[in-house]
Amino acid sequence: MINVKEAKQLIDENCCASKVVTLSLLEANGSILAEPIYAVIDTPPFDQSAMDGYAFSFENWDQKSKLTVIGEIQTGNYSDKIVESNQAVRIYTGAPIPPGTDTVVMQEKVNRDGNSIQILDASLVSGTNVRPQGSQTKKGEMALQEQQLVTPVAISFLAGIGITKVNVFSKPTVSIIVTGKELAGANDEISEGKIFESNSIGLIAALQQLGINPVSVEVVDDVEEEIEKAISKQLSSDILILTGGVSVGDYDLVPASLGKCGVQKIFHKIKQKPGKPFYFGRHNQTLVFALPGNPAAVMSCFYEYVVQAISSFTHKEYFKKMALPLAEDFNKKAGLTFFLKGKMGENNVMVLNNQESYKLNSFAVADCLIEFSEEGENFKKGDLVNVRMIL
Amino acid sequence: MINVKEAKQLIDENCCASKVVTLSLLEANGSILAEPIYAVIDTPPFDQSAMDGYAFSFENWDQKSKLTVIGEIQTGNYSDKIVESNQAVRIYTGAPIPPGTDTVVMQEKVNRDGNSIQILDASLVSGTNVRPQGSQTKKGEMALQEQQLVTPVAISFLAGIGITKVNVFSKPTVSIIVTGKELAGANDEISEGKIFESNSIGLIAALQQLGINPVSVEVVDDVEEEIEKAISKQLSSDILILTGGVSVGDYDLVPASLGKCGVQKIFHKIKQKPGKPFYFGRHNQTLVFALPGNPAAVMSCFYEYVVQAISSFTHKEYFKKMALPLAEDFNKKAGLTFFLKGKMGENNVMVLNNQESYKLNSFAVADCLIEFSEEGENFKKGDLVNVRMIL
């Protein structure tokens, strides 16, 4: 049986080259740029007033004479009439300063009398209150680097420099197959021996957290032909997630069914709890994650392993990992890595109760998974442990 | 002019009672529960085997005799045939143990010879490897508390206990009106004096980050009647965001237009940079945020003030606030609170370059806003500053 570290390495080695997709800015929200972006225009596209005030030529001004106001430029308009040395133009924030001017004096710092203004700002120098053309970004200049996250502000920035589409790393397509004879639908009456199926909705919700809608979700009985039929239909997805049927019981049909469908086993079973019977395989470019059917194992394995594979497609880190001190002692036997449900405090992390893999009540309120190392046994309050945020 | 703290308090005081909405589990993903949830069934719904193995009565077993295997219960099936003291039943993980049994021995811990098993597990006690009915959650028990975040795992948990709909705090409806004669659409040729409009797409993207799609987005010219018409159409939304036209220039028509539409001004202008001319008002239940038109001011004010109002509707904290040490000295004059674009390091936070409110290039790669207090002047490397994450 391999350990967690080996499993993660094998998943990494089997992740394929990312795909690049061209998206509109809003579609790309939250994605990672697959190539640098170059400005297609100067921004601002012209020398622009930074204030409501008066534009004039500081160069040609004797620093004492009054100036005659010869016109007005509202933001959004422009004027190509040359302003002479004894003249000024009423101007507003964002408007292009007219030819012949180089400086703007704020409206609060003049005395205006009819069409004449007296400048009262001793701190003015040439260029004051003017945003030069291209002073944010020049045409042809790199505006954002490859691997940059497309944030809401980045979207506003790109829209402002005339960009409407970007090339980003594509999200993988994901299919889900849930297996189990015992599974009843949400609107069924549950009869003796059945339980409500909850793994598919948990996985859908977790994928939604990453902005992914699965292309297919199917619940199938523990019957070989049905499982094989379901698998073979989904081998065109980038990622196929199965739950249930991966242990060693007589009705654990998933590994054999995957084999019959041509999926190559990379590993089966990891020295971990929960999720020991976890299976990982590959069929051409399709990564296959067959998770043990217990709800807690499904969600742990999703956050620890499936998200790792999704990240390799999107180049995005979804859930921060950090080292935090334990709030209380914790003991376990050596031999398995434990992934336990935790809650982060101000400066530490607490192990929640009810960690059995069939119970979800503490996992439902957890904000992180705490990793207790394979060989570790006696963890003391204050010991640093690896914590993966899941919110 | 009021300061940042006073502004935040006035926004809080004017936020109305939250609305509650009944949603399906997937629709409620990421929302906050408006009431506690009680289990409608016992989970597990029956005494359930935790292993693949053999169910028998430990109570009636002499701890040495062989047992006769009288049948099999596959997961998803059940049997109501009473198992006698010298008998056992082949059983699988998740299957209901049959009447007359109380314990399961793992398949790895028996010698099976035909229909007879010899138990080889000295550690067995009554109840081993059985998950008692209701041991996760009992019918009628509180499963999740009010104010709990509906996480993907919580969704799986709730589906498992038979819940299909939940009451959560509703997201507000949001309308956006962008004003400015200078604004060109993304597919226009920009002519002299015009710039590409980018505030609407930045705000849409930021709302998407919170799972909100605005109900209306309109770009209007700096013309009073047009602005008034646009405002009056959107006063049924919970939140109305305007950008531009809130300063004191002759074409800053938004505050007056809001007044004409019956919006009551709560405050206009805050001692802050960027975003000093920020206006906040209210019309019945509609909160009106009129933001200065500079892109950086728009996004800063959104993250600092509009998100605060959205949180009061949804009861959700969107962006963590924390105190981090400055990576380098920073100096400013007293009198205004500064919200500067920052980048978090391992254990500190760095002020980015290009903080002018018309420039977005550093904001586009920022992961936080750093708050420099109104009265502060000389901030030293290592000083703790308030940081709001925006990703």
Short mmCIF file of C-alpha atoms in Angstrom, two decimals, chain A residues 28-377:
data_model
loop_
_atom_site.label_atom_id
_atom_site.label_comp_id
_atom_site.label_asym_id
_atom_site.label_seq_id
_atom_site.Cartn_x
_atom_site.Cartn_y
_atom_site.Cartn_z
CA ALA A 28 -12.87 34.37 -17.21
CA ASN A 29 -13.63 35.78 -13.74
CA GLY A 30 -11.53 33.74 -11.29
CA SER A 31 -9.46 31.96 -13.95
CA ILE A 32 -5.70 32.09 -14.51
CA LEU A 33 -4.21 33.82 -17.56
CA ALA A 34 -2.52 31.39 -19.92
CA GLU A 35 -0.52 34.16 -21.59
CA PRO A 36 0.51 37.73 -20.89
CA ILE A 37 -1.81 40.53 -21.95
CA TYR A 38 -0.52 43.54 -23.85
CA ALA A 39 -2.27 46.91 -23.89
CA VAL A 40 -3.85 47.74 -27.25
CA ILE A 41 -4.16 51.48 -26.52
CA ASP A 42 -2.49 54.09 -24.34
CA THR A 43 -4.40 54.60 -21.07
CA PRO A 44 -5.38 57.34 -20.46
CA PRO A 45 -5.78 57.65 -24.23
CA PHE A 46 -5.01 61.40 -24.05
CA ASP A 47 -3.57 63.95 -21.60
CA GLN A 48 -6.42 64.14 -19.16
CA SER A 49 -7.45 66.58 -16.46
CA ALA A 50 -7.30 65.05 -12.97
CA MET A 51 -9.49 67.80 -11.48
CA ASP A 52 -12.41 70.09 -12.08
CA GLY A 53 -10.65 73.37 -12.84
CA TYR A 54 -8.96 75.36 -15.59
CA ALA A 55 -6.41 74.17 -18.14
CA PHE A 56 -3.71 76.59 -19.28
CA SER A 57 -0.07 76.74 -20.35
CA PHE A 58 2.15 76.94 -17.28
CA GLU A 59 5.17 77.21 -19.59
CA ASN A 60 3.88 80.45 -21.13
CA TRP A 61 2.46 81.97 -17.96
CA ASP A 62 4.28 84.70 -16.03
CA GLN A 63 2.93 83.31 -12.72
CA LYS A 64 0.95 86.44 -11.95
CA SER A 65 -1.29 87.58 -14.83
CA LYS A 66 -4.99 86.81 -14.97
CA LEU A 67 -6.16 84.45 -17.71
CA THR A 68 -9.20 84.73 -19.93
CA VAL A 69 -11.53 81.75 -19.98
CA ILE A 70 -12.26 81.08 -23.64
CA GLY A 71 -14.37 77.94 -23.41
CA GLU A 72 -15.31 74.77 -21.59
CA ILE A 73 -14.55 71.09 -22.12
CA GLN A 74 -17.00 68.74 -20.45
CA THR A 75 -15.75 65.26 -19.68
CA GLY A 76 -16.49 63.18 -22.75
CA ASN A 77 -16.03 66.14 -25.12
CA TYR A 78 -12.84 67.57 -26.61
CA SER A 79 -11.57 70.73 -28.21
CA ASP A 80 -8.83 71.11 -30.81
CA LYS A 81 -8.76 74.88 -30.62
CA ILE A 82 -5.30 76.03 -29.55
CA VAL A 83 -5.25 77.86 -26.21
CA GLU A 84 -2.96 80.90 -26.22
CA SER A 85 -0.59 81.96 -23.45
CA ASN A 86 -2.98 84.38 -21.75
CA GLN A 87 -5.95 82.04 -21.99
CA ALA A 88 -7.49 79.18 -20.03
CA VAL A 89 -10.27 76.67 -20.59
CA ARG A 90 -12.85 75.50 -18.04
CA ILE A 91 -12.28 71.75 -17.75
CA TYR A 92 -13.60 68.75 -15.80
CA THR A 93 -12.06 65.61 -14.34
CA GLY A 94 -11.32 63.13 -17.10
CA ALA A 95 -11.61 65.57 -19.98
CA PRO A 96 -8.73 65.91 -22.49
CA ILE A 97 -6.72 69.06 -21.96
CA PRO A 98 -6.74 71.12 -25.16
CA PRO A 99 -3.70 71.89 -27.37
CA GLY A 100 -1.50 74.65 -25.98
CA THR A 101 -2.13 73.68 -22.33
CA ASP A 102 -0.02 71.57 -19.98
CA THR A 103 -1.41 72.23 -16.48
CA VAL A 104 -4.74 72.34 -14.62
CA VAL A 105 -5.49 74.57 -11.64
CA MET A 106 -8.27 73.34 -9.31
CA GLN A 107 -11.49 75.34 -9.39
CA GLU A 108 -11.12 75.93 -5.64
CA LYS A 109 -7.79 77.69 -6.21
CA VAL A 110 -8.85 80.50 -8.53
CA ASN A 111 -10.76 83.72 -8.16
CA ARG A 112 -13.13 83.92 -11.08
CA ASP A 113 -14.56 87.22 -12.14
CA GLY A 114 -16.67 87.00 -15.28
CA ASN A 115 -14.45 85.43 -17.92
CA SER A 116 -11.26 86.14 -16.05
CA ILE A 117 -9.48 83.97 -13.50
CA GLN A 118 -6.75 84.79 -11.00
CA ILE A 119 -4.69 81.73 -10.03
CA LEU A 120 -4.12 81.42 -6.26
CA ASP A 121 -2.08 78.21 -6.14
CA ALA A 122 1.59 78.82 -5.36
CA SER A 123 2.40 75.11 -5.47
CA LEU A 124 1.55 74.69 -9.17
CA VAL A 125 4.27 73.40 -11.47
CA SER A 126 4.06 72.43 -15.10
CA GLY A 127 1.94 69.27 -15.45
CA THR A 128 0.11 69.59 -12.14
CA ASN A 129 -3.32 67.88 -12.17
CA VAL A 130 -2.73 66.32 -15.58
CA ARG A 131 -2.68 62.58 -16.13
CA PRO A 132 -0.35 62.12 -19.10
CA GLN A 133 -1.45 59.94 -22.02
CA GLY A 134 -0.27 56.36 -21.39
CA SER A 135 0.68 57.04 -17.77
CA GLN A 136 -1.21 53.97 -16.57
CA THR A 137 -0.36 51.69 -19.50
CA LYS A 138 1.24 52.35 -22.85
CA LYS A 139 0.11 50.67 -26.05
CA GLY A 140 2.08 47.47 -26.52
CA GLU A 141 3.19 47.34 -22.87
CA MET A 142 2.56 44.18 -20.88
CA ALA A 143 -0.56 44.87 -18.83
CA LEU A 144 -0.81 41.56 -16.96
CA GLN A 145 1.53 38.62 -16.74
CA GLU A 146 0.85 35.01 -17.59
CA GLN A 147 -0.37 33.02 -14.53
CA GLN A 148 -2.13 36.11 -13.15
CA LEU A 149 -5.53 35.51 -11.54
CA VAL A 150 -8.35 37.28 -13.38
CA THR A 151 -9.83 39.20 -10.42
CA PRO A 152 -12.83 41.55 -10.59
CA VAL A 153 -10.43 44.51 -10.48
CA ALA A 154 -8.27 42.93 -13.21
CA ILE A 155 -11.46 42.66 -15.29
CA SER A 156 -12.19 46.36 -14.77
CA PHE A 157 -8.57 47.16 -15.62
CA LEU A 158 -8.61 45.07 -18.82
CA ALA A 159 -11.95 46.50 -19.94
CA GLY A 160 -10.47 49.97 -19.45
CA ILE A 161 -7.57 49.25 -21.80
CA GLY A 162 -9.80 47.85 -24.52
CA ILE A 163 -9.43 44.10 -23.86
CA THR A 164 -12.63 42.06 -24.25
CA LYS A 165 -11.38 38.46 -24.37
CA VAL A 166 -8.55 36.61 -22.65
CA ASN A 167 -6.88 33.22 -22.94
CA VAL A 168 -7.10 31.34 -19.67
CA PHE A 169 -6.49 27.78 -18.50
CA SER A 170 -9.63 25.75 -19.02
CA LYS A 171 -11.54 24.07 -16.22
CA PRO A 172 -11.70 20.30 -16.61
CA THR A 173 -14.92 18.55 -17.56
CA VAL A 174 -16.03 16.35 -14.67
CA SER A 175 -18.41 13.37 -14.57
CA ILE A 176 -19.79 11.76 -11.42
CA ILE A 177 -20.96 8.16 -11.02
CA VAL A 178 -22.34 7.15 -7.63
CA THR A 179 -22.72 3.41 -7.06
CA GLY A 180 -24.74 1.55 -4.43
CA LYS A 181 -27.80 -0.66 -4.25
CA GLU A 182 -28.73 0.98 -0.93
CA LEU A 183 -29.15 4.48 -2.29
CA ALA A 184 -32.58 6.12 -2.31
CA GLY A 185 -33.32 9.39 -4.13
CA ALA A 186 -34.17 12.56 -2.19
CA ASN A 187 -37.87 12.26 -3.02
CA ASP A 188 -38.18 8.53 -2.39
CA GLU A 189 -39.65 6.97 0.73
CA ILE A 190 -36.70 5.13 2.23
CA SER A 191 -37.57 1.51 2.67
CA GLU A 192 -35.78 -1.01 4.91
CA GLY A 193 -32.06 -1.26 4.13
CA LYS A 194 -31.90 1.94 2.09
CA ILE A 195 -30.34 5.31 2.88
CA PHE A 196 -30.67 8.69 1.20
CA GLU A 197 -28.03 9.15 -1.49
CA SER A 198 -25.95 12.20 -0.60
CA ASN A 199 -22.57 11.79 -2.27
CA SER A 200 -23.60 13.15 -5.64
CA ILE A 201 -25.06 16.38 -4.23
CA GLY A 202 -22.03 16.86 -1.95
CA LEU A 203 -19.67 16.50 -4.92
CA ILE A 204 -21.79 18.77 -7.12
CA ALA A 205 -21.77 21.43 -4.38
CA ALA A 206 -18.01 21.11 -3.91
CA LEU A 207 -17.44 21.42 -7.66
CA GLN A 208 -19.70 24.49 -7.70
CA GLN A 209 -17.36 25.97 -5.08
CA LEU A 210 -14.67 25.77 -7.79
CA GLY A 211 -16.96 27.15 -10.49
CA ILE A 212 -17.40 23.76 -12.18
CA ASN A 213 -20.70 22.16 -13.17
CA PRO A 214 -20.33 18.43 -13.75
CA VAL A 215 -21.24 17.34 -17.27
CA SER A 216 -22.95 14.18 -16.01
CA VAL A 217 -24.19 12.80 -12.69
CA GLU A 218 -25.48 9.23 -12.53
CA VAL A 219 -26.50 6.92 -9.70
CA VAL A 220 -26.15 3.21 -10.53
CA ASP A 221 -26.91 -0.06 -8.79
CA ASP A 222 -24.17 -2.50 -7.67
CA VAL A 223 -24.48 -4.45 -10.92
CA GLU A 224 -21.43 -4.98 -13.10
CA GLU A 225 -22.98 -4.27 -16.48
CA GLU A 226 -24.63 -1.09 -15.22
CA ILE A 227 -21.42 0.20 -13.71
CA GLU A 228 -19.46 -0.62 -16.87
CA LYS A 229 -22.06 1.03 -19.09
CA ALA A 230 -21.97 4.18 -16.93
CA ILE A 231 -18.16 4.28 -16.92
CA SER A 232 -17.75 3.79 -20.65
CA LYS A 233 -20.12 6.69 -21.37
CA GLN A 234 -18.01 9.09 -19.27
CA LEU A 235 -14.49 8.32 -20.47
CA SER A 236 -14.45 11.46 -22.63
CA SER A 237 -14.46 13.71 -19.56
CA ASP A 238 -11.20 15.07 -18.18
CA ILE A 239 -12.04 13.77 -14.71
CA LEU A 240 -14.33 10.90 -13.74
CA ILE A 241 -15.28 10.59 -10.07
CA LEU A 242 -16.91 7.40 -8.82
CA THR A 243 -18.06 6.70 -5.29
CA GLY A 244 -18.63 3.35 -3.59
CA GLY A 245 -17.71 -0.22 -4.48
CA VAL A 246 -13.91 0.13 -4.24
CA SER A 247 -13.26 -1.99 -1.16
CA VAL A 248 -12.72 -5.77 -1.14
CA GLY A 249 -16.30 -6.99 -0.50
CA ASP A 250 -18.06 -9.31 -2.93
CA TYR A 251 -20.11 -6.40 -4.27
CA ASP A 252 -17.18 -3.99 -4.63
CA LEU A 253 -17.32 -4.09 -8.39
CA VAL A 254 -15.83 -0.74 -9.36
CA PRO A 255 -12.09 -1.59 -9.76
CA ALA A 256 -12.88 -4.65 -11.90
CA SER A 257 -15.42 -2.68 -13.97
CA LEU A 258 -12.88 0.09 -14.53
CA GLY A 259 -10.38 -2.53 -15.68
CA LYS A 260 -12.89 -3.99 -18.14
CA CYS A 261 -13.48 -0.49 -19.54
CA GLY A 262 -9.77 -0.12 -20.23
CA VAL A 263 -8.93 2.14 -17.31
CA GLN A 264 -5.34 1.58 -16.20
CA LYS A 265 -4.96 1.34 -12.43
CA ILE A 266 -2.30 3.72 -11.08
CA PHE A 267 -2.88 2.81 -7.44
CA HIS A 268 -5.51 1.24 -5.22
CA LYS A 269 -5.48 1.86 -1.45
CA ILE A 270 -3.61 4.51 0.45
CA LYS A 271 -2.29 4.40 4.01
CA GLN A 272 -4.83 6.97 5.22
CA LYS A 273 -7.99 7.39 7.22
CA PRO A 274 -10.65 8.00 6.05
CA GLY A 275 -10.54 6.76 2.48
CA LYS A 276 -8.11 3.85 2.63
CA PRO A 277 -9.65 1.96 -0.36
CA PHE A 278 -9.25 5.01 -2.66
CA TYR A 279 -8.50 4.00 -6.29
CA PHE A 280 -6.83 6.18 -8.91
CA GLY A 281 -6.53 5.29 -12.58
CA ARG A 282 -6.29 6.70 -16.03
CA HIS A 283 -7.82 6.08 -19.44
CA ASN A 284 -6.00 8.04 -22.17
CA GLN A 285 -6.44 11.64 -20.97
CA THR A 286 -9.18 10.83 -18.45
CA LEU A 287 -8.23 10.76 -14.77
CA VAL A 288 -10.37 8.35 -12.76
CA PHE A 289 -10.93 8.85 -9.03
CA ALA A 290 -12.89 6.00 -7.44
CA LEU A 291 -13.63 7.05 -3.86
CA PRO A 292 -14.86 4.88 -0.99
CA GLY A 293 -18.61 5.39 -0.58
CA ASN A 294 -18.68 6.72 2.97
CA PRO A 295 -19.70 10.37 2.75
CA ALA A 296 -16.82 11.65 4.88
CA ALA A 297 -14.29 9.67 2.85
CA VAL A 298 -15.80 11.03 -0.36
CA MET A 299 -15.48 14.64 0.72
CA SER A 300 -12.00 14.22 2.28
CA CYS A 301 -10.65 12.53 -0.84
CA PHE A 302 -12.29 15.18 -3.00
CA TYR A 303 -10.57 18.05 -1.15
CA GLU A 304 -7.23 16.25 -0.85
CA TYR A 305 -6.89 14.55 -4.25
CA VAL A 306 -9.52 15.54 -6.81
CA VAL A 307 -8.94 19.26 -6.16
CA GLN A 308 -5.21 18.65 -6.69
CA ALA A 309 -6.01 17.32 -10.18
CA ILE A 310 -8.43 20.16 -10.93
CA SER A 311 -5.68 22.64 -9.94
CA SER A 312 -3.33 21.06 -12.45
CA PHE A 313 -5.84 21.92 -15.18
CA THR A 314 -6.69 25.43 -14.03
CA HIS A 315 -3.29 26.41 -12.49
CA LYS A 316 -5.27 27.78 -9.57
CA GLU A 317 -4.77 27.16 -5.87
CA TYR A 318 -8.25 26.71 -4.42
CA PHE A 319 -7.74 25.96 -0.75
CA LYS A 320 -4.89 27.43 1.23
CA LYS A 321 -2.66 25.04 3.15
CA MET A 322 -0.91 26.29 6.27
CA ALA A 323 0.75 25.09 9.47
CA LEU A 324 -1.18 25.87 12.67
CA PRO A 325 -0.67 24.87 16.32
CA LEU A 326 -3.01 22.22 17.70
CA ALA A 327 -5.52 23.49 20.30
CA GLU A 328 -5.40 20.17 22.21
CA ASP A 329 -3.38 16.94 22.39
CA PHE A 330 -4.27 14.29 19.85
CA ASN A 331 -3.21 10.65 19.84
CA LYS A 332 -3.34 8.04 17.10
CA LYS A 333 -1.48 4.89 16.13
CA ALA A 334 1.35 5.08 13.60
CA GLY A 335 0.78 3.59 10.13
CA LEU A 336 -1.91 5.75 8.56
CA THR A 337 -2.12 9.44 7.72
CA PHE A 338 -5.26 10.87 9.33
CA PHE A 339 -7.28 13.64 7.69
CA LEU A 340 -9.49 14.98 10.44
CA LYS A 341 -12.20 17.62 10.38
CA GLY A 342 -11.07 20.78 12.11
CA LYS A 343 -12.13 24.25 13.05
CA MET A 344 -9.65 27.10 12.94
CA GLY A 345 -9.43 29.46 15.90
CA GLU A 346 -7.64 32.79 16.09
CA ASN A 347 -4.22 31.20 16.31
CA ASN A 348 -4.74 27.47 16.39
CA VAL A 349 -6.82 24.60 15.09
CA MET A 350 -9.17 22.25 16.93
CA VAL A 351 -10.02 18.64 16.07
CA LEU A 352 -13.81 18.24 15.97
CA ASN A 353 -15.72 15.29 17.49
CA ASN A 354 -17.47 12.54 15.50
CA GLN A 355 -14.72 11.72 13.01
CA GLU A 356 -16.12 8.32 11.95
CA SER A 357 -16.35 8.18 8.20
CA TYR A 358 -20.09 7.48 8.14
CA LYS A 359 -20.81 10.58 10.22
CA LEU A 360 -20.98 13.98 8.62
CA ASN A 361 -22.29 16.17 11.43
CA SER A 362 -18.93 17.56 12.47
CA PHE A 363 -17.57 17.66 8.91
CA ALA A 364 -20.65 19.76 8.04
CA VAL A 365 -19.42 22.55 10.34
CA ALA A 366 -15.67 22.09 9.74
CA ASP A 367 -13.67 24.77 7.95
CA CYS A 368 -10.52 22.73 7.42
CA LEU A 369 -8.94 19.29 7.24
CA ILE A 370 -6.03 18.61 9.59
CA GLU A 371 -3.36 16.21 8.39
CA PHE A 372 -1.78 13.98 11.06
CA SER A 373 1.33 12.36 9.64
CA GLU A 374 1.55 8.63 8.95
CA GLU A 375 4.24 7.93 11.53
CA GLY A 376 3.10 10.44 14.17
CA GLU A 377 1.43 9.12 17.33
#
